[in-house]
Short mmCIF file of N, CA and C in Angstrom, two decimals:
data_model
loop_
_atom_site.label_atom_id
_atom_site.label_comp_id
_atom_site.label_asym_id
_atom_site.label_seq_id
_atom_site.Cartn_x
_atom_site.Cartn_y
_atom_site.Cartn_z
N ASP A 87 84.11 127.12 98.74
CA ASP A 87 84.06 125.69 98.64
C ASP A 87 84.92 125.03 97.37
N PHE A 88 85.21 123.94 97.39
CA PHE A 88 85.44 123.57 96.34
C PHE A 88 85.26 122.34 96.59
N ALA A 89 84.12 121.93 96.14
CA ALA A 89 83.46 120.63 96.45
C ALA A 89 83.13 119.79 94.98
N ARG A 90 83.54 119.92 93.60
CA ARG A 90 83.34 119.29 92.69
C ARG A 90 84.56 119.53 91.72
N VAL A 91 84.97 118.26 91.33
CA VAL A 91 86.16 118.30 90.79
C VAL A 91 86.68 117.16 89.66
N VAL A 92 87.24 117.56 88.68
CA VAL A 92 87.34 116.67 87.30
C VAL A 92 88.96 116.39 87.83
N VAL A 93 88.93 114.72 87.83
CA VAL A 93 90.19 114.67 87.78
C VAL A 93 90.47 113.99 86.70
N LEU A 94 91.72 114.45 85.84
CA LEU A 94 92.54 114.36 84.70
C LEU A 94 93.35 112.85 84.62
N PRO A 95 93.01 112.40 83.51
CA PRO A 95 94.37 111.07 83.17
C PRO A 95 95.25 111.71 83.90
N PRO A 96 95.98 110.87 84.31
CA PRO A 96 97.45 111.57 84.47
C PRO A 96 98.15 111.84 83.54
N PHE A 97 99.16 112.53 83.13
CA PHE A 97 99.84 112.93 82.33
C PHE A 97 101.03 111.72 82.95
N ASN A 98 102.04 111.20 81.63
CA ASN A 98 102.67 110.46 81.69
C ASN A 98 104.29 110.61 81.11
N GLU A 99 105.37 110.55 82.33
CA GLU A 99 106.51 110.71 81.79
C GLU A 99 107.19 109.47 81.18
N THR A 100 106.53 108.28 81.80
CA THR A 100 107.23 107.24 81.39
C THR A 100 107.91 106.60 80.40
N ARG A 101 108.05 105.39 80.55
CA ARG A 101 108.31 104.22 79.05
C ARG A 101 106.85 103.89 78.79
N ASP A 102 106.22 103.08 79.87
CA ASP A 102 105.04 102.45 80.11
C ASP A 102 103.55 103.48 79.84
N ARG A 103 103.57 102.97 78.34
CA ARG A 103 102.33 104.48 78.06
C ARG A 103 100.99 103.86 78.62
N ASP A 104 101.38 102.59 79.25
CA ASP A 104 99.80 102.15 79.64
C ASP A 104 99.52 102.90 81.53
N ALA A 105 100.55 103.12 81.93
CA ALA A 105 101.22 103.38 83.77
C ALA A 105 99.92 104.65 83.76
N TRP A 106 99.63 105.19 83.03
CA TRP A 106 98.43 106.28 83.51
C TRP A 106 97.15 105.28 83.77
N LYS A 107 96.46 104.42 82.82
CA LYS A 107 95.42 103.32 83.50
C LYS A 107 95.14 102.86 84.34
N ILE A 108 96.41 102.33 84.87
CA ILE A 108 96.37 101.70 86.24
C ILE A 108 95.85 102.94 86.95
N LEU A 109 96.95 103.98 87.35
CA LEU A 109 97.03 104.73 87.93
C LEU A 109 95.40 105.80 88.15
N TRP A 110 94.44 105.84 87.34
CA TRP A 110 93.57 106.93 86.85
C TRP A 110 92.52 106.21 88.00
N PRO A 111 92.11 105.04 87.73
CA PRO A 111 90.81 104.89 88.58
C PRO A 111 91.49 104.93 90.12
N HIS A 112 92.76 104.73 90.42
CA HIS A 112 92.49 104.91 91.93
C HIS A 112 92.60 106.17 92.26
N LEU A 113 92.95 106.88 91.45
CA LEU A 113 92.70 108.54 91.46
C LEU A 113 91.44 109.16 91.88
N LEU A 114 90.68 108.58 90.84
CA LEU A 114 89.10 108.64 90.72
C LEU A 114 88.25 108.69 91.88
N ALA A 115 88.87 107.41 92.57
CA ALA A 115 88.13 106.74 93.73
C ALA A 115 88.71 107.35 94.80
N GLY A 116 89.42 107.90 94.93
CA GLY A 116 90.35 108.55 96.04
C GLY A 116 89.80 109.46 96.49
N VAL A 117 89.81 110.68 94.79
CA VAL A 117 89.67 111.99 95.44
C VAL A 117 87.84 111.99 96.26
N ALA A 118 86.96 110.72 95.37
CA ALA A 118 85.83 110.62 95.80
C ALA A 118 85.35 110.43 97.59
N SER A 119 86.35 109.53 97.70
CA SER A 119 86.80 109.10 99.31
C SER A 119 86.78 110.32 99.86
N ARG A 120 87.46 111.30 99.65
CA ARG A 120 87.64 112.41 100.51
C ARG A 120 86.42 113.38 100.87
N GLY A 121 85.10 113.26 99.66
CA GLY A 121 83.97 113.89 100.14
C GLY A 121 83.57 114.73 98.43
N TYR A 122 84.39 114.84 97.66
CA TYR A 122 84.16 115.38 96.36
C TYR A 122 83.38 114.73 95.34
N ALA A 123 82.80 115.70 95.00
CA ALA A 123 81.57 115.27 93.97
C ALA A 123 82.72 114.92 92.67
N VAL A 124 83.17 114.05 92.16
CA VAL A 124 84.34 113.51 91.13
C VAL A 124 83.38 113.11 89.53
N VAL A 125 83.74 114.03 88.40
CA VAL A 125 83.40 113.72 87.21
C VAL A 125 83.41 112.22 86.74
N SER A 126 82.94 111.54 86.13
CA SER A 126 82.83 110.13 86.30
C SER A 126 83.76 109.89 84.89
N GLN A 127 84.75 109.08 84.73
CA GLN A 127 85.16 108.18 84.08
C GLN A 127 85.12 108.06 82.49
N ALA A 128 83.65 108.10 82.74
CA ALA A 128 83.07 108.26 81.04
C ALA A 128 82.40 109.25 80.56
N ASP A 129 82.63 110.39 81.68
CA ASP A 129 81.94 111.45 80.85
C ASP A 129 83.55 111.93 80.33
N VAL A 130 84.77 112.12 81.57
CA VAL A 130 85.76 112.26 81.16
C VAL A 130 86.38 111.94 79.61
N GLU A 131 86.10 110.49 79.31
CA GLU A 131 86.69 109.85 77.92
C GLU A 131 85.18 110.39 77.04
N ALA A 132 84.03 110.39 77.09
CA ALA A 132 83.72 111.18 76.26
C ALA A 132 84.09 112.50 75.58
N PHE A 133 84.85 113.33 76.97
CA PHE A 133 84.70 114.61 76.55
C PHE A 133 86.21 114.34 75.28
N TYR A 134 87.23 113.39 75.73
CA TYR A 134 88.28 113.22 74.64
C TYR A 134 87.58 112.95 73.46
N ARG A 135 86.63 111.52 73.72
CA ARG A 135 85.77 111.49 71.85
C ARG A 135 85.11 112.65 71.39
N ARG A 136 84.57 113.61 72.16
CA ARG A 136 84.33 114.83 71.15
C ARG A 136 84.85 115.54 70.85
N ASN A 137 86.24 115.68 71.16
CA ASN A 137 87.28 116.52 71.10
C ASN A 137 88.68 115.73 69.58
N ASN A 138 88.31 114.52 69.48
CA ASN A 138 88.96 113.48 68.65
C ASN A 138 90.08 113.67 68.94
N PHE A 139 90.51 113.16 70.63
CA PHE A 139 91.85 112.99 71.31
C PHE A 139 92.07 111.61 71.04
N GLN A 140 93.26 110.62 71.31
CA GLN A 140 93.42 109.64 71.12
C GLN A 140 93.18 109.08 73.03
N ALA A 141 93.94 108.47 73.40
CA ALA A 141 94.09 108.02 74.62
C ALA A 141 94.90 108.58 75.55
N ASP A 142 95.94 109.58 74.78
CA ASP A 142 96.90 109.94 75.49
C ASP A 142 96.77 111.48 76.41
N PRO A 143 96.99 111.76 77.85
CA PRO A 143 96.57 112.30 78.77
C PRO A 143 96.63 113.41 78.34
N ALA A 144 98.26 113.54 77.67
CA ALA A 144 98.29 114.99 77.91
C ALA A 144 98.41 115.62 76.35
N GLU A 145 97.21 115.14 75.82
CA GLU A 145 96.40 115.98 74.87
C GLU A 145 95.40 116.79 75.39
N ILE A 146 95.32 117.11 76.17
CA ILE A 146 94.08 117.69 77.12
C ILE A 146 94.85 119.24 77.46
N GLN A 147 96.52 119.37 77.79
CA GLN A 147 97.21 120.04 77.85
C GLN A 147 96.75 121.71 76.95
N MET A 148 96.07 121.56 76.05
CA MET A 148 95.88 122.40 74.96
C MET A 148 94.78 123.28 75.56
N TYR A 149 93.91 122.79 76.74
CA TYR A 149 93.19 123.72 77.21
C TYR A 149 93.64 124.13 78.54
N LYS A 150 93.01 125.09 79.07
CA LYS A 150 93.55 125.83 80.25
C LYS A 150 92.35 125.32 81.15
N HIS A 151 92.85 125.81 82.56
CA HIS A 151 92.06 125.32 83.48
C HIS A 151 90.55 125.59 83.74
N ASP A 152 90.46 126.82 83.56
CA ASP A 152 89.12 127.42 83.38
C ASP A 152 88.04 127.14 82.13
N GLU A 153 88.70 126.61 81.18
CA GLU A 153 88.07 125.98 80.45
C GLU A 153 87.79 124.78 80.70
N ILE A 154 88.73 123.95 80.87
CA ILE A 154 88.24 122.65 81.46
C ILE A 154 87.44 122.37 82.89
N ALA A 155 86.97 123.43 83.61
CA ALA A 155 86.32 123.43 84.43
C ALA A 155 85.08 123.97 83.89
N ARG A 156 84.98 124.59 83.02
CA ARG A 156 84.05 125.15 82.73
C ARG A 156 82.86 124.19 81.87
N GLU A 157 83.69 123.33 81.09
CA GLU A 157 83.33 121.80 80.53
C GLU A 157 82.55 121.06 81.27
N PHE A 158 83.22 120.97 82.32
CA PHE A 158 82.65 119.72 83.30
C PHE A 158 81.86 120.30 84.46
N GLY A 159 81.72 121.81 84.16
CA GLY A 159 80.92 122.34 85.41
C GLY A 159 81.60 122.00 86.83
N VAL A 160 82.76 122.00 86.96
CA VAL A 160 83.68 122.20 88.23
C VAL A 160 84.05 123.38 89.15
N ASP A 161 84.46 123.19 90.15
CA ASP A 161 84.98 124.24 91.05
C ASP A 161 86.63 124.13 90.77
N ALA A 162 87.10 122.74 90.69
CA ALA A 162 88.85 122.50 90.61
C ALA A 162 88.71 121.70 89.58
N VAL A 163 90.22 121.47 89.54
CA VAL A 163 90.54 120.30 88.26
C VAL A 163 92.10 119.31 89.03
N PHE A 164 91.68 118.29 89.02
CA PHE A 164 92.93 117.61 89.70
C PHE A 164 93.78 117.31 88.44
N TYR A 165 94.80 117.41 88.83
CA TYR A 165 96.22 117.08 87.64
C TYR A 165 96.85 115.67 88.49
N SER A 166 97.59 115.26 87.42
CA SER A 166 98.76 114.21 88.36
C SER A 166 99.93 114.23 87.17
N ASN A 167 100.94 113.40 87.34
CA ASN A 167 101.56 112.97 86.31
C ASN A 167 103.01 112.54 86.66
N ILE A 168 103.32 111.03 86.22
CA ILE A 168 103.60 109.60 86.86
C ILE A 168 105.18 109.88 86.06
N SER A 169 106.33 110.19 87.03
CA SER A 169 107.24 110.80 86.89
C SER A 169 108.39 109.30 86.47
N LYS A 170 107.88 108.37 87.70
CA LYS A 170 108.74 107.17 87.88
C LYS A 170 107.45 105.69 87.63
N TRP A 171 108.23 104.87 86.67
CA TRP A 171 107.03 103.93 87.08
C TRP A 171 107.68 102.74 86.05
N SER A 172 108.61 101.55 86.95
CA SER A 172 110.14 101.21 86.78
C SER A 172 109.95 99.75 87.77
N TYR A 173 110.43 98.67 86.56
CA TYR A 173 110.34 97.53 87.80
C TYR A 173 112.08 97.07 87.36
N LYS A 174 112.41 96.40 88.43
CA LYS A 174 114.02 96.15 88.64
C LYS A 174 114.01 95.02 88.69
N TYR A 175 114.82 93.84 88.16
CA TYR A 175 114.94 92.57 88.44
C TYR A 175 116.39 92.05 88.93
N VAL A 176 116.49 91.63 89.95
CA VAL A 176 118.21 91.68 89.91
C VAL A 176 118.37 90.23 90.87
N GLY A 177 118.65 88.43 89.82
CA GLY A 177 118.94 87.44 91.02
C GLY A 177 117.53 87.04 90.76
N VAL A 178 117.47 87.37 92.62
CA VAL A 178 116.38 86.40 93.59
C VAL A 178 115.39 87.60 94.04
N TYR A 179 115.67 88.76 93.55
CA TYR A 179 114.78 89.86 93.91
C TYR A 179 114.20 90.83 92.78
N SER A 180 113.14 91.23 93.02
CA SER A 180 112.22 91.93 92.15
C SER A 180 111.50 93.82 93.09
N GLU A 181 111.59 94.45 92.29
CA GLU A 181 111.19 95.54 92.62
C GLU A 181 110.46 96.62 91.62
N PHE A 182 109.43 96.91 92.17
CA PHE A 182 108.91 97.90 90.98
C PHE A 182 108.14 99.05 92.11
N GLY A 183 108.77 100.27 91.18
CA GLY A 183 108.74 101.58 91.86
C GLY A 183 107.66 102.67 91.20
N CYS A 184 106.81 103.62 91.85
CA CYS A 184 105.82 104.73 91.39
C CYS A 184 106.43 105.66 92.14
N GLU A 185 106.13 106.83 91.21
CA GLU A 185 106.14 107.85 92.13
C GLU A 185 105.65 108.59 90.91
N ALA A 186 105.05 109.80 92.01
CA ALA A 186 103.55 110.81 90.99
C ALA A 186 103.60 111.95 91.90
N GLU A 187 103.06 113.02 90.89
CA GLU A 187 102.88 114.41 91.44
C GLU A 187 101.48 114.50 91.07
N PHE A 188 100.65 115.22 92.25
CA PHE A 188 99.49 115.47 92.27
C PHE A 188 99.06 116.44 92.80
N GLU A 189 98.25 117.42 91.92
CA GLU A 189 97.83 118.55 91.81
C GLU A 189 96.63 118.83 92.11
N LEU A 190 95.87 119.52 93.10
CA LEU A 190 94.43 120.50 93.20
C LEU A 190 94.19 122.03 92.30
N VAL A 191 93.79 122.42 91.44
CA VAL A 191 93.84 123.46 90.97
C VAL A 191 92.50 124.10 91.01
N ASP A 192 92.62 125.43 91.37
CA ASP A 192 90.98 126.32 91.31
C ASP A 192 91.24 126.09 89.93
N GLY A 193 89.79 126.11 89.62
CA GLY A 193 89.28 125.81 88.09
C GLY A 193 89.00 127.43 87.72
N LYS A 194 88.89 128.41 88.85
CA LYS A 194 88.60 130.08 87.88
C LYS A 194 89.58 130.22 87.57
N THR A 195 90.97 130.45 89.19
CA THR A 195 91.90 131.01 88.85
C THR A 195 93.32 130.58 88.47
N GLY A 196 93.38 128.95 88.98
CA GLY A 196 94.27 128.44 88.33
C GLY A 196 95.27 128.34 89.47
N GLU A 197 94.89 128.78 90.37
CA GLU A 197 95.61 128.90 91.42
C GLU A 197 96.07 127.27 92.16
N SER A 198 97.48 127.36 92.58
CA SER A 198 97.39 125.90 93.20
C SER A 198 96.74 125.86 94.54
N LEU A 199 95.57 124.97 94.73
CA LEU A 199 95.03 124.25 96.06
C LEU A 199 95.98 123.61 97.42
N TRP A 200 96.47 122.59 96.59
CA TRP A 200 97.15 121.67 97.13
C TRP A 200 98.14 121.00 96.12
N LYS A 201 99.61 120.41 96.63
CA LYS A 201 100.15 119.65 95.52
C LYS A 201 100.81 118.46 96.61
N VAL A 202 101.54 117.71 96.07
CA VAL A 202 102.07 116.92 96.97
C VAL A 202 102.95 115.90 95.70
N THR A 203 103.69 115.61 96.17
CA THR A 203 104.59 114.29 95.30
C THR A 203 104.80 113.41 96.24
N GLU A 204 104.72 111.88 95.86
CA GLU A 204 104.85 110.43 96.20
C GLU A 204 105.26 109.47 96.17
N ALA A 205 105.56 108.32 96.41
CA ALA A 205 106.30 107.26 95.80
C ALA A 205 106.19 106.28 97.07
N SER A 206 106.09 104.76 96.20
CA SER A 206 106.38 103.31 96.64
C SER A 206 107.26 102.60 96.17
N VAL A 207 107.45 101.91 96.61
CA VAL A 207 107.80 100.56 96.33
C VAL A 207 107.52 99.47 96.53
N GLU A 208 107.12 98.08 95.85
CA GLU A 208 106.69 97.12 96.04
C GLU A 208 107.79 95.80 95.42
N SER A 209 108.32 95.42 96.70
CA SER A 209 109.18 93.92 96.62
C SER A 209 109.27 92.45 96.78
N SER A 210 109.71 91.83 95.34
CA SER A 210 109.30 90.26 96.13
C SER A 210 110.84 89.79 95.99
N GLN A 211 110.89 88.61 96.77
CA GLN A 211 112.44 87.95 96.85
C GLN A 211 111.84 86.37 96.33
N VAL A 212 112.40 85.71 95.95
CA VAL A 212 112.63 84.36 95.76
C VAL A 212 112.65 83.26 96.65
N ARG A 213 111.56 82.36 97.35
CA ARG A 213 111.54 81.30 98.37
C ARG A 213 111.80 80.25 97.55
N GLY A 214 112.61 79.58 98.12
CA GLY A 214 111.96 77.92 98.14
C GLY A 214 113.24 77.51 98.96
N ARG A 215 113.30 75.99 98.88
CA ARG A 215 113.81 74.85 99.50
C ARG A 215 114.49 73.80 98.65
N SER A 216 114.01 73.78 97.34
CA SER A 216 114.79 72.60 96.45
C SER A 216 115.11 73.54 95.34
N ALA A 217 115.80 72.62 94.46
CA ALA A 217 116.55 74.07 93.12
C ALA A 217 114.87 73.88 92.41
N ALA A 218 114.17 73.06 92.28
CA ALA A 218 112.47 73.26 91.86
C ALA A 218 111.78 74.51 92.31
N ASP A 219 111.63 74.15 93.50
CA ASP A 219 110.91 75.68 94.50
C ASP A 219 111.38 76.95 93.89
N LEU A 220 112.81 77.14 93.79
CA LEU A 220 113.58 78.16 93.54
C LEU A 220 113.26 78.53 92.11
N ILE A 221 113.20 77.92 91.05
CA ILE A 221 113.02 78.28 89.66
C ILE A 221 111.80 78.60 89.55
N LEU A 222 110.80 77.59 90.31
CA LEU A 222 109.46 78.18 90.34
C LEU A 222 109.04 79.14 90.92
N SER A 223 109.85 79.87 92.06
CA SER A 223 109.49 80.82 92.74
C SER A 223 110.15 82.18 91.47
N LEU A 224 111.32 81.91 90.98
CA LEU A 224 112.36 82.82 90.23
C LEU A 224 111.16 83.24 88.83
N ILE A 225 110.45 82.29 88.49
CA ILE A 225 109.42 82.42 87.69
C ILE A 225 108.40 83.22 87.68
N GLY A 226 108.07 83.15 89.02
CA GLY A 226 106.70 83.92 89.64
C GLY A 226 107.45 85.45 89.86
N VAL A 227 108.74 85.34 90.29
CA VAL A 227 109.02 86.72 90.82
C VAL A 227 109.43 87.69 89.31
N ALA A 228 109.61 87.07 88.04
CA ALA A 228 109.99 87.44 86.91
C ALA A 228 108.67 87.68 86.37
N GLY A 229 107.50 87.58 86.18
CA GLY A 229 106.60 87.08 85.66
C GLY A 229 105.83 87.88 86.19
N ASN A 230 104.58 87.11 87.61
CA ASN A 230 103.29 87.78 88.03
C ASN A 230 103.95 89.12 89.16
N ALA A 231 105.15 89.07 89.89
CA ALA A 231 105.14 89.73 90.67
C ALA A 231 105.21 90.97 89.95
N PHE A 232 105.80 91.58 88.84
CA PHE A 232 105.39 92.69 88.24
C PHE A 232 104.08 92.84 88.05
N LEU A 233 103.33 92.09 87.76
CA LEU A 233 101.99 92.45 87.45
C LEU A 233 101.03 92.68 88.64
N SER A 234 101.30 91.78 90.03
CA SER A 234 100.61 92.53 90.89
C SER A 234 101.31 93.60 91.56
N SER A 235 102.70 93.93 91.71
CA SER A 235 103.30 94.86 92.28
C SER A 235 103.00 96.08 91.66
N ASN A 236 103.12 96.02 90.55
CA ASN A 236 102.54 97.63 89.92
C ASN A 236 100.96 98.45 90.19
N GLU A 237 100.47 97.14 90.20
CA GLU A 237 99.11 97.62 90.86
C GLU A 237 99.14 98.10 91.89
N ALA A 238 100.02 97.33 92.88
CA ALA A 238 99.86 97.75 94.51
C ALA A 238 100.80 99.02 94.47
N ALA A 239 101.74 98.99 93.76
CA ALA A 239 102.81 100.33 94.18
C ALA A 239 101.86 101.63 94.04
N ALA A 240 100.83 101.09 92.64
CA ALA A 240 100.22 102.42 92.27
C ALA A 240 99.36 103.23 93.26
N ARG A 241 98.55 101.84 93.52
CA ARG A 241 97.49 101.97 94.46
C ARG A 241 98.10 102.55 95.91
N ARG A 242 99.20 102.29 96.87
CA ARG A 242 100.01 103.15 97.69
C ARG A 242 100.42 104.26 97.19
N THR A 243 100.87 104.32 96.12
CA THR A 243 101.18 106.25 96.02
C THR A 243 100.18 106.82 95.81
N VAL A 244 99.05 106.20 95.37
CA VAL A 244 97.52 107.02 95.33
C VAL A 244 97.04 107.23 96.34
N ASP A 245 97.20 106.21 97.48
CA ASP A 245 96.52 106.34 99.42
C ASP A 245 97.16 107.23 99.89
N GLN A 246 98.70 107.87 99.90
CA GLN A 246 99.43 108.05 100.41
C GLN A 246 99.51 109.59 100.45
N ALA A 247 99.25 110.03 98.87
CA ALA A 247 98.89 111.43 98.58
C ALA A 247 97.40 111.75 98.59
N ILE A 248 96.25 110.95 98.70
CA ILE A 248 95.08 111.25 98.89
C ILE A 248 94.76 111.35 100.47
N ALA A 249 95.62 110.62 101.48
CA ALA A 249 95.41 110.56 103.10
C ALA A 249 95.71 112.20 103.31
N ARG A 250 96.35 113.14 102.22
CA ARG A 250 96.72 114.68 102.50
C ARG A 250 95.87 115.65 102.08
N LEU A 251 95.09 114.91 100.94
CA LEU A 251 93.91 116.04 100.14
C LEU A 251 93.12 116.17 101.35
N PRO A 252 92.82 117.41 100.93
CA PRO A 252 91.63 118.24 102.07
C PRO A 252 90.51 117.83 101.46
N LEU A 253 89.78 117.62 102.78
CA LEU A 253 88.33 117.11 102.30
C LEU A 253 87.52 118.01 101.68
N ALA A 254 86.24 117.57 101.66
CA ALA A 254 85.41 118.30 100.26
C ALA A 254 84.99 119.71 101.20
N GLY A 255 85.05 120.52 100.44
CA GLY A 255 84.03 121.89 100.91
C GLY A 255 85.11 122.71 102.22
N ARG A 256 86.72 122.53 102.40
CA ARG A 256 87.61 123.07 103.22
C ARG A 256 88.27 123.82 102.15
N ASN A 257 88.42 125.40 102.25
CA ASN A 257 89.55 126.10 101.59
C ASN A 257 90.79 125.91 102.32
N PRO A 258 91.80 125.79 101.16
CA PRO A 258 93.01 125.71 101.77
C PRO A 258 93.34 126.61 102.72
N GLU A 259 94.29 126.38 103.65
CA GLU A 259 94.53 127.23 104.67
C GLU A 259 96.31 127.32 104.05
N ASN A 260 96.79 128.54 105.09
CA ASN A 260 98.46 128.11 104.84
C ASN A 260 99.22 127.67 105.89
N VAL A 261 98.98 126.45 105.63
CA VAL A 261 99.44 125.35 106.17
C VAL A 261 100.09 124.54 105.37
N GLU A 262 101.88 124.58 106.21
CA GLU A 262 102.69 123.82 105.08
C GLU A 262 103.09 122.27 106.01
N THR A 263 102.47 121.26 104.73
CA THR A 263 103.11 119.58 105.19
C THR A 263 104.24 120.03 104.57
N SER A 264 104.85 118.44 104.98
CA SER A 264 106.29 118.02 104.45
C SER A 264 105.50 116.90 103.96
N GLY A 265 106.78 116.20 103.14
CA GLY A 265 106.59 115.28 102.64
C GLY A 265 107.64 114.03 102.54
N PRO A 266 107.99 113.17 102.04
CA PRO A 266 108.59 111.91 102.75
C PRO A 266 109.91 112.38 102.38
N SER A 267 110.27 113.37 101.38
CA SER A 267 111.93 113.55 101.29
C SER A 267 112.05 115.11 101.90
N GLY A 268 110.91 114.95 102.60
CA GLY A 268 111.35 116.69 103.55
C GLY A 268 110.93 117.76 102.74
N GLU A 269 110.30 117.83 101.52
CA GLU A 269 110.14 118.79 100.77
C GLU A 269 108.88 119.56 100.93
N SER A 270 108.27 120.38 101.10
CA SER A 270 107.33 121.26 101.33
C SER A 270 106.41 120.75 100.43
N ASP A 271 105.75 121.13 100.63
CA ASP A 271 104.22 120.61 100.15
C ASP A 271 103.47 121.91 99.81
N THR A 272 102.26 122.26 98.75
CA THR A 272 101.74 123.22 99.03
C THR A 272 100.60 123.43 99.64
N LYS A 273 99.98 124.58 99.90
CA LYS A 273 99.44 124.61 101.36
C LYS A 273 97.92 124.33 101.03
N ALA A 274 97.90 122.92 102.65
CA ALA A 274 96.75 122.26 102.60
C ALA A 274 96.26 122.16 103.76
N PRO A 275 95.47 122.19 104.21
CA PRO A 275 94.63 122.28 105.80
C PRO A 275 94.95 120.97 106.08
N LEU A 276 95.55 120.84 107.46
CA LEU A 276 95.65 119.26 108.22
C LEU A 276 93.98 118.52 108.99
N ARG A 277 93.63 117.87 108.56
CA ARG A 277 92.92 117.54 109.05
C ARG A 277 92.42 115.60 108.75
N GLU A 278 92.56 115.21 109.54
CA GLU A 278 92.63 113.41 109.66
C GLU A 278 91.15 112.96 109.72
N ASP A 279 91.09 111.66 108.75
CA ASP A 279 89.66 111.38 109.00
C ASP A 279 89.80 110.61 110.27
N PRO A 280 88.40 110.79 110.96
CA PRO A 280 87.89 110.17 112.14
C PRO A 280 88.13 108.84 112.30
#
């Protein structure tokens, strides 16, 4: 049974150096919502400080899964990787996209217990009847839309993935699931919340 998990800060392959800071709290809450006992964000950050790591999640790559599991006293390690975190603004339309891969790994063997890639897009459109309304709306789309849409897209991406995470205490079975792009995910029991 895999009940206690450490959720590491997401690796970040994007240009936005702070993307992981937005995604990580959603991951912590999401994994906990599936019944796992999750190591607190403060404890993970304390581990980083003790090891003189900076805020970069990639620094933990020097540790193997079993070393991380032993350090935190957990059964499994939850890794994630942000591959897309982008904002596009064209005329009267703005779009923010987030894509990330999520993986639950056995803390002893390193076996992948569950793995999925999810993506989401949030968009905004300029609205208004007069020229002044259009200009104000355009400013809002260009500025505030980005701030709210990246948070919403991050939350939606995590929610979509976490909904497919096996509930705590369940050993993964050899059940193939399929993601939105039709690609196969790693073995995960299908059990929906009541």
